[in-house]
Short mmCIF file of C-alpha atoms in Angstrom, two decimals:
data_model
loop_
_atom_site.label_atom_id
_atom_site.label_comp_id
_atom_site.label_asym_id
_atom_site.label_seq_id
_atom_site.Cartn_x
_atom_site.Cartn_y
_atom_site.Cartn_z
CA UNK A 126 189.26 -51.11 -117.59
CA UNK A 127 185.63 -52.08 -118.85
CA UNK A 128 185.76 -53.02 -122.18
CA UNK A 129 182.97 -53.02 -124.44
CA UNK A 130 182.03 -55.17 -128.14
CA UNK A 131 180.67 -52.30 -129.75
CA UNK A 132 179.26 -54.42 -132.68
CA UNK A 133 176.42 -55.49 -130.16
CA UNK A 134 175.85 -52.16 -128.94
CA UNK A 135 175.52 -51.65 -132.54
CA UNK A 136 172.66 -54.16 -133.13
CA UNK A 137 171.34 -52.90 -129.58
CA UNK A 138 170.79 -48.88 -131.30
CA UNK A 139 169.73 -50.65 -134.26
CA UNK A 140 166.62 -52.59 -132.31
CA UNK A 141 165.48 -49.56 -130.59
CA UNK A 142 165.27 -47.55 -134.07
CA UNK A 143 162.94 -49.95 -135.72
CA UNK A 144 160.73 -50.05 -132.26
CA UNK A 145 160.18 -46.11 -133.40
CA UNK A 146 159.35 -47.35 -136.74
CA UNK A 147 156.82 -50.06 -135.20
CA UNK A 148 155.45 -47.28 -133.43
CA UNK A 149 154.66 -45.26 -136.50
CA UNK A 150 152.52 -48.14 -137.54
CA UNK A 151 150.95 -48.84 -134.70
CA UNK A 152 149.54 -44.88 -134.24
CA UNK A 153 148.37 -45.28 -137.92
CA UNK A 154 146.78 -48.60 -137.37
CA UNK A 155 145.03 -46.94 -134.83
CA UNK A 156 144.18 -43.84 -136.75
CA UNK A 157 143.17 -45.59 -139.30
CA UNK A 158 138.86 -46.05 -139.04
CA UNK A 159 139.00 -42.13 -138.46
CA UNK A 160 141.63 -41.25 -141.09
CA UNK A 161 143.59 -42.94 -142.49
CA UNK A 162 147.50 -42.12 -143.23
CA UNK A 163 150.93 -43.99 -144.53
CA UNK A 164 152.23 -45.93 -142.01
CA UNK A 165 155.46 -44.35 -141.72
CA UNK A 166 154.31 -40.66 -142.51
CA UNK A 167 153.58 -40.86 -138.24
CA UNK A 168 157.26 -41.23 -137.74
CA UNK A 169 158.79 -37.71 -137.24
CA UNK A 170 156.23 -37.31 -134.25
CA UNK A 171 157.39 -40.31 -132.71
CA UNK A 172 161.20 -39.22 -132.89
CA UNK A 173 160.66 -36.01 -132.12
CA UNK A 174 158.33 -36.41 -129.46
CA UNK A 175 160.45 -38.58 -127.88
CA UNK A 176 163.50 -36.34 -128.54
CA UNK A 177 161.55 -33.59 -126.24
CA UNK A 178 161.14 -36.34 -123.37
CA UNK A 179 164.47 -37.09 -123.36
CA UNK A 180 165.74 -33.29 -123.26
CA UNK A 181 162.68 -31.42 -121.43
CA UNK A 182 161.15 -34.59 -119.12
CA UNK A 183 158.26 -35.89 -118.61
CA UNK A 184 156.18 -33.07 -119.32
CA UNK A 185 156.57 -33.02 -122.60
CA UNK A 186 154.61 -36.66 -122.63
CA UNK A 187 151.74 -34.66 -125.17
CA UNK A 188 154.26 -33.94 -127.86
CA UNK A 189 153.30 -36.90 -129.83
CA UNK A 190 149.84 -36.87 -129.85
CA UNK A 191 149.52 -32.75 -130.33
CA UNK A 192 151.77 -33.62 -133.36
CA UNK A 193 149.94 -36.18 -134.64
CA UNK A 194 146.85 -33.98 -134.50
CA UNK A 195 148.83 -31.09 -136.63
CA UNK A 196 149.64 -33.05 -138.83
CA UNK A 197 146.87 -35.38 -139.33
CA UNK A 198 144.21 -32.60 -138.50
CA UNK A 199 142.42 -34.43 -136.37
CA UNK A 200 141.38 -33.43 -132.60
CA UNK A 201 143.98 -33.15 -129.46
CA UNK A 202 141.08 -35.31 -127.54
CA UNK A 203 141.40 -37.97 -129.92
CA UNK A 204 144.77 -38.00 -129.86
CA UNK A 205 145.26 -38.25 -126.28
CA UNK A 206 142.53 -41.06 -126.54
CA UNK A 207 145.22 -43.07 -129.16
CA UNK A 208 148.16 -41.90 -126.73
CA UNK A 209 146.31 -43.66 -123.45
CA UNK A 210 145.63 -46.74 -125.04
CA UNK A 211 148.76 -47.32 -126.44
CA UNK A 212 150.26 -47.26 -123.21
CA UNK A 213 147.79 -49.35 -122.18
CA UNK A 214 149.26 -52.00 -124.80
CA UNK A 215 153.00 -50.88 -123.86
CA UNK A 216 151.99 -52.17 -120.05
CA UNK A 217 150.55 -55.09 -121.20
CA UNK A 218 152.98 -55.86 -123.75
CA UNK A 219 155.78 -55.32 -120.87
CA UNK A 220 153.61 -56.95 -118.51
CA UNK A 221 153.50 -60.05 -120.34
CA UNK A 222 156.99 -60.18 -121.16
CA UNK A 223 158.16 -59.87 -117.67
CA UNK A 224 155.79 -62.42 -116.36
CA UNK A 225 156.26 -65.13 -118.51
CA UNK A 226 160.57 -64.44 -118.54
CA UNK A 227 159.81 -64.68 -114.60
CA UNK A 228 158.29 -67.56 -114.07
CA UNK A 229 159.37 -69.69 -116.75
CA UNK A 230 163.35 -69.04 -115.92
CA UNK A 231 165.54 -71.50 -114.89
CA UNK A 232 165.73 -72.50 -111.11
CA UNK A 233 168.60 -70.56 -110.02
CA UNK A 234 168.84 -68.51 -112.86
CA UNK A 235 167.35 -65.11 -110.91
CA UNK A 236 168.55 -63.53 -107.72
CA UNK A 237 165.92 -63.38 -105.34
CA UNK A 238 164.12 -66.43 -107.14
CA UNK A 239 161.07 -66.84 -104.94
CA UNK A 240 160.79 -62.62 -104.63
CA UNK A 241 160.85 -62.08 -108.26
CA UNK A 242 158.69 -65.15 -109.16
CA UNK A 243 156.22 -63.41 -107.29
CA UNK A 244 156.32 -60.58 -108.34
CA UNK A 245 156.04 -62.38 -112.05
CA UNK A 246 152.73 -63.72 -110.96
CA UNK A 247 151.80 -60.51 -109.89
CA UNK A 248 152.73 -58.95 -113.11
CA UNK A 249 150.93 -61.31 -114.79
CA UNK A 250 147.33 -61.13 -112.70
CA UNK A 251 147.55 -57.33 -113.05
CA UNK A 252 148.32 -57.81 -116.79
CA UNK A 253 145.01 -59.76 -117.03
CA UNK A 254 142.92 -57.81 -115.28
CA UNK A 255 144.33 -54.91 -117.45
CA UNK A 256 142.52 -56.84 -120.26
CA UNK A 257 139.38 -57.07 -118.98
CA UNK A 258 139.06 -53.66 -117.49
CA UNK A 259 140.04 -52.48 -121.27
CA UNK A 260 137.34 -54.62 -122.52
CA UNK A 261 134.74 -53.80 -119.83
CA UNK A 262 135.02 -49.94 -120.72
CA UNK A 263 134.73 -51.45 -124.40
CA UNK A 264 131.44 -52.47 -124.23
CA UNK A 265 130.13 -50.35 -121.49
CA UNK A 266 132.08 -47.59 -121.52
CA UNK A 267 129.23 -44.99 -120.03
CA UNK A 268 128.15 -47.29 -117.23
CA UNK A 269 132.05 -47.90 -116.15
CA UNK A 270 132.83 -43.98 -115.98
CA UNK A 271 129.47 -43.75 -114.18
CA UNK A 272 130.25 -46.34 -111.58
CA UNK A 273 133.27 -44.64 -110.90
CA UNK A 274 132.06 -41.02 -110.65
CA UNK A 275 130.09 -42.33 -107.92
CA UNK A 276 132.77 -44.27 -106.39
CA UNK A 277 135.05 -41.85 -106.18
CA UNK A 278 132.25 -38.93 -105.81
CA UNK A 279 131.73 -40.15 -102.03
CA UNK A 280 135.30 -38.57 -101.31
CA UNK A 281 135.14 -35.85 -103.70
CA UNK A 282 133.05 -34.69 -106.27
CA UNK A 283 136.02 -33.29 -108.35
CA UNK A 284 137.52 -36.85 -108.19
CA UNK A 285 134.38 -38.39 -109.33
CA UNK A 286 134.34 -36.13 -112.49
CA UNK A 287 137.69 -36.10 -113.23
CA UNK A 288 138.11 -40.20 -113.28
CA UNK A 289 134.78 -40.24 -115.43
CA UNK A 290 136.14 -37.76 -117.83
CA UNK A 291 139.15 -40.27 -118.46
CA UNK A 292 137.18 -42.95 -118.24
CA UNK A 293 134.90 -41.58 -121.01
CA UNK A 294 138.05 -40.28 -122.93
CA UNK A 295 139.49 -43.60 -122.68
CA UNK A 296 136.65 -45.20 -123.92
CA UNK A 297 136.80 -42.96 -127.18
CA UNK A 298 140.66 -43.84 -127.78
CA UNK A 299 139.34 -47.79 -127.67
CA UNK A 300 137.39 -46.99 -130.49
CA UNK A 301 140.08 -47.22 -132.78
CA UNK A 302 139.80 -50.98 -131.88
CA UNK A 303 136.68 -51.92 -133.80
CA UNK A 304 137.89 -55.62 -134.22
CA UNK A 305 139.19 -58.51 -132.76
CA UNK A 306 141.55 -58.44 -135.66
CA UNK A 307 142.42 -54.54 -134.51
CA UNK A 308 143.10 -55.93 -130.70
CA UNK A 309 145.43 -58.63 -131.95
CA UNK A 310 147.29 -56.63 -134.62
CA UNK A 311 147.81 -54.00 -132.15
CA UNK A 312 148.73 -56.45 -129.53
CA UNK A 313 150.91 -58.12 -131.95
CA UNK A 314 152.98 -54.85 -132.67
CA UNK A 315 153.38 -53.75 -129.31
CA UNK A 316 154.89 -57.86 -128.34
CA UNK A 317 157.10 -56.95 -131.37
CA UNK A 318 158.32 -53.66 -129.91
CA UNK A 319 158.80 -54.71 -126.64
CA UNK A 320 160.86 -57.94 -127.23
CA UNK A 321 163.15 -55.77 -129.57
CA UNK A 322 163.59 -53.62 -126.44
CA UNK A 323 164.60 -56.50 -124.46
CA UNK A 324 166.43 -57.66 -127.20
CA UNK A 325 168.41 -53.72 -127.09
CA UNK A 326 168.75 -54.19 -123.48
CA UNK A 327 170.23 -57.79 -123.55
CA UNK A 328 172.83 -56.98 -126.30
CA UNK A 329 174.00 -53.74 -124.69
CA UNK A 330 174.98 -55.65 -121.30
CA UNK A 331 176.52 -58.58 -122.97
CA UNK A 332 178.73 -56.66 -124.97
CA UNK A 333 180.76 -55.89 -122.11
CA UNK A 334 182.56 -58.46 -122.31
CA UNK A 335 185.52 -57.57 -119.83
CA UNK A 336 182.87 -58.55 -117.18
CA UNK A 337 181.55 -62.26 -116.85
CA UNK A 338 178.26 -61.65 -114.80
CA UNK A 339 177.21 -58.83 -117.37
CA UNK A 340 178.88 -60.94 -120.57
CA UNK A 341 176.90 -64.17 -119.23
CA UNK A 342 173.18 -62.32 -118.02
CA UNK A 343 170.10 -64.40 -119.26
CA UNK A 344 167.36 -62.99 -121.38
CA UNK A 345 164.98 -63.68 -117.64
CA UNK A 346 167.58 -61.46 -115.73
CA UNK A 347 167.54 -59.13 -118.44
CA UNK A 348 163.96 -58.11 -118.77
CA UNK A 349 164.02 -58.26 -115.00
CA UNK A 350 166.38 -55.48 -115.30
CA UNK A 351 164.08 -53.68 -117.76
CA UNK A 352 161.68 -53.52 -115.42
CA UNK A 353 163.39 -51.90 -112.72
CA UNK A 354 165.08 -49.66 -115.44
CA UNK A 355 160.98 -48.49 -116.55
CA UNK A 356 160.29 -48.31 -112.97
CA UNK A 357 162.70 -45.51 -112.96
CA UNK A 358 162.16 -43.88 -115.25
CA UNK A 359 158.92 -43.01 -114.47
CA UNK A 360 159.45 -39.77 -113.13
CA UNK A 361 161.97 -38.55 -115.68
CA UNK A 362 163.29 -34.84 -115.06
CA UNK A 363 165.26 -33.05 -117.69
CA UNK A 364 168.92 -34.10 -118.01
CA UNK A 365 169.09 -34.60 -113.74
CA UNK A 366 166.76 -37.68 -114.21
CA UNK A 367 169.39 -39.54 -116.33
CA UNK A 368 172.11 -39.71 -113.65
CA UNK A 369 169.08 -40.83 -111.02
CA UNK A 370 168.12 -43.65 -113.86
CA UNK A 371 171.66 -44.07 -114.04
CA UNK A 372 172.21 -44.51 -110.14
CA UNK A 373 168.87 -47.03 -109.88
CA UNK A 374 170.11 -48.88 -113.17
CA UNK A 375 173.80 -49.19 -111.67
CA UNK A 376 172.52 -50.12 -107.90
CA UNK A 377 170.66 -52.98 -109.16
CA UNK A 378 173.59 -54.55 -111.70
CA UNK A 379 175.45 -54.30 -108.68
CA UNK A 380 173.28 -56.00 -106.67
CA UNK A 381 171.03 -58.13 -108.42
CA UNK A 382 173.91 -59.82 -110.68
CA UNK A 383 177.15 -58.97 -108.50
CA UNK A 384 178.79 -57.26 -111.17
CA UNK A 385 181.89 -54.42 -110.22
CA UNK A 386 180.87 -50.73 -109.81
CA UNK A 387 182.68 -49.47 -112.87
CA UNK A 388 181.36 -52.04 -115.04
CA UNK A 389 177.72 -51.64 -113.37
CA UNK A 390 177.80 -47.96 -114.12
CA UNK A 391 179.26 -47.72 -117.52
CA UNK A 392 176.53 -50.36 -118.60
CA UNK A 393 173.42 -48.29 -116.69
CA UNK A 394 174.98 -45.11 -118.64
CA UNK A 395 175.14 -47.00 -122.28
CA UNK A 396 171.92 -48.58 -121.46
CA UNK A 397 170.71 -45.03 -121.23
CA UNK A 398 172.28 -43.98 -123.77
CA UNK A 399 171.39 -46.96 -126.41
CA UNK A 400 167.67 -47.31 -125.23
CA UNK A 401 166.76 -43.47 -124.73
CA UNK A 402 169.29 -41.18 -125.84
CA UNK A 403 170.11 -42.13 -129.00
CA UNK A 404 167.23 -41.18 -130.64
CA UNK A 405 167.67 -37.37 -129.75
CA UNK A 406 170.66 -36.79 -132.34
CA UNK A 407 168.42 -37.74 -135.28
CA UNK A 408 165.23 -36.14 -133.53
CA UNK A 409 167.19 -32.80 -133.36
CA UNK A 410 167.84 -33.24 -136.81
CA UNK A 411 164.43 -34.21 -137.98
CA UNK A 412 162.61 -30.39 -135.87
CA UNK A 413 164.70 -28.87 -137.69
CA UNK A 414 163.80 -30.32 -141.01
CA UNK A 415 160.02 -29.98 -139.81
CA UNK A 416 160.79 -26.68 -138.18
CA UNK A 417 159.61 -27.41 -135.00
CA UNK A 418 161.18 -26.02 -132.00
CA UNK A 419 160.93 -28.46 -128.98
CA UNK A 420 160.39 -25.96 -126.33
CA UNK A 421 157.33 -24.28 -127.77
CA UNK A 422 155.74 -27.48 -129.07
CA UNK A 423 156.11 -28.74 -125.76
CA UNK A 424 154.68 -25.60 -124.02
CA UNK A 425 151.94 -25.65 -126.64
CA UNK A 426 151.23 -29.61 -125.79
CA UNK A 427 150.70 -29.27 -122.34
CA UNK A 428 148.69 -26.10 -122.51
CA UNK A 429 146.58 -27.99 -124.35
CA UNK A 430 146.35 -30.87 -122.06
CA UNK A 431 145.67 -28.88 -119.28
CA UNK A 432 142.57 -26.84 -121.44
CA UNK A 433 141.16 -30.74 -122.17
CA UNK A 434 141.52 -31.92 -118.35
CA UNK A 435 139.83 -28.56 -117.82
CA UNK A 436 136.70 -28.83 -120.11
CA UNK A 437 133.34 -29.83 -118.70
CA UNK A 438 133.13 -33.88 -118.96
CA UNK A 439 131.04 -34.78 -122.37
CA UNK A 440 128.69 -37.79 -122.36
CA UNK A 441 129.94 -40.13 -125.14
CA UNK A 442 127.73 -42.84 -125.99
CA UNK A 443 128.45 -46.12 -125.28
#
C-alpha cells in the first residue's frame, strides 16, 4: 500500500499556483515599454493557455501569446517575440538550477555521480553560452540573422530564411529588455519560478512517506528528476502523452533512486498531476468565465502561427 502525506502534496499544488502568478508578472514586465498592463490582469492567459496544453498537446503552445494579444491589443508577432524569450529565461533559469544542484551535491548523494556531474557541467556551459548568444542578437541582432541566413543558405535557401526570420523575430521579443535592470528582474522571476517548481516536485515525492528512498530524496536528486521529467515532456500529445510522461517519470524513480514499482508510479502520476494537471480544473473554470472555448482558440493560435512563419522575412533594425 503506498501511502501518501497529503499536507505536502498540498504545499506542492500550492507552489505551482503562484509560479502561474509569477508568470503573469513576468509577461507584463515584459510588455511593459510597449504597453503597459496590471501585473496580474495577464493571468487568465497563463491558466488557460496552459489548461489547452495540458488537454489538446503541444500544439496549442500559441494560446498564451494569441491571448495576450486579444486582450492587450497588441500584435501576434510581438507576442510570439515575448513567448520565445521567456523560454529562453525558463532554459536558463532550469539550466542553472540543474547545474549548480549537480555539481555542488554531496559525494554519493546522486546515482550515476560522475555521469550526471557531467552532464551538470554541460548544463551549465550550454546555459552560458545561452547568455551570450541572447546578448549577441541584442546588440547585433541584423548581422546575427544575416550570418546565419548565409550559413544555413549553403544547404538551403528556405533554411537560411526561415532561421533569419526567427532570428530577427527573436531579436524584436529582446526588446522588451531595454535594461540591465529588465535582464535581472526578469532573470530574477524566472529563478523564483523555477525553484518553486523544484520546490513542488521535492514535496510531492517526499510525501510518500510509506517509501524511504522517495521519503529521504535530496533537493540534487530531485531537480535531477525534473530534468528528465521536462525532457519528457517535450513532445506532449493530448491525454496519451501523460501515461508516456508517466512511464519515463516512473522508469527513472525506479532506477535512478531504487524505489518499488507501485510507489515509483503512483509518485510519476501525482507528480503529473500536482505539477501539470492541476491547473486545468480552475483553467476550465476560468474559459468559461472569459468565454473562451479551448478548441477554437487553439485552432485560431496556430493558424496564426503558421500565417507569421509564412510571411515574407521583414528587416528590423538593429
Amino acid at each position: 500500500v503506498v501511502l501518501a502525506d497529503w499536507r505536502k502534496i498540498g504545499i506542492a499544488a500550492g507552489c505551482i499556483y503562484l509560479g502561474y502568478v509569477i508568470r503573469s508578472v513576468r509577461w507584463a514586465l515584459l510588455l511593459r515599454h510597449n504597453k503597459k498592463v496590471p501585473p496580474l490582469s495577464l493571468l487568465g492567459t497563463q491558466v488557460i493557455g496552459f489548461t489547452a496544453v495540458a488537454l489538446i498537446g503541444r500544439v496549442a503552445d500559441l494560446v498564451r501569446p494569441y491571448l495576450v494579444s486579444k486582450k492587450t491589443g497588441l500584435p501576434l508577432s510581438s507576442q510570439v517575440a515575448v513567448y520565445i524569450v521567456e523560454r529562453l529565461f525558463d532554459a536558463g533559469s532550469m539550466g542553472l538550477i540543474f547545474s549548480c544542484a549537480i555539481v555542488f551535491a554531496p559525494a554519493g548523494g546522486l546515482p550515476h555521480a560522475e555521469l550526471v556531474k557531467k552532464a551538470g557541467y554541460v548544463f551549465l556551459a550550454t546555459t552560458l553560452l545561452g547568455a551570450i548568444f541572447l546578448l549577441a542578437v541584442r546588440l547585433a541582432g541584423g548581422a546575427v540573422a544575416t550570418l546565419l541566413e548565409q550559413a544555413f543558405g549553403i544547404f538551403s535557401e528556405n533554411l537560411g530564411r526561415a532561421a533569419g526570420t526567427k532570428i530577427r523575430t527573436f531579436r524584436t521579443g529582446l526588446d522588451t529588455i531595454r535594461s540591465f535592470a529588465d535582464f535581472t528582474v526578469t532573470s530574477v522571476l524566472s529563478v523564483i519560478m523555477w525553484v518553486l517548481i523544484a520546490l513542488a516536485y521535492l514535496e510531492t515525492m517526499q510525501a510518500f512517506t510509506a517509501s524511504p528512498q522517495l521519503a529521504s530524496i535530496t533537493p540534487a536528486q530531485c531537480v535531477l528528476l525534473l530534468a528528465i521529467s521536462g525532457g519528457a515532456s517535450i513532445v506532449q500529445l493530448p491525454v496519451l502523452g501523460w501515461f508516456t510522461q508517466i512511464g519515463v517519470v516512473a522508469a527513472a524513480i525506479s532506477s535512478f533512486f531504487g524505489a518499488g514499482a507501485e510507489a515509483s508510479t503512483a509518485c510519476a502520476a501525482m507528480l503529473l498531476l500536482v505539477s501539470f494537471l492541476s491547473i486545468v480544473p480552475v483553467g476550465l473554470i476560468w474559459a468559461q468565465i472569459e468565454h473562451v472555448s479551448l478548441r477554437k482558440v487553439a485552432a485560431e493560435s496556430g493558424h496564426a502561427g503558421e500565417e507569421l512563419s509564412g510571411a515574407a522575412a521583414v528587416e528590423f533594425p538593429d
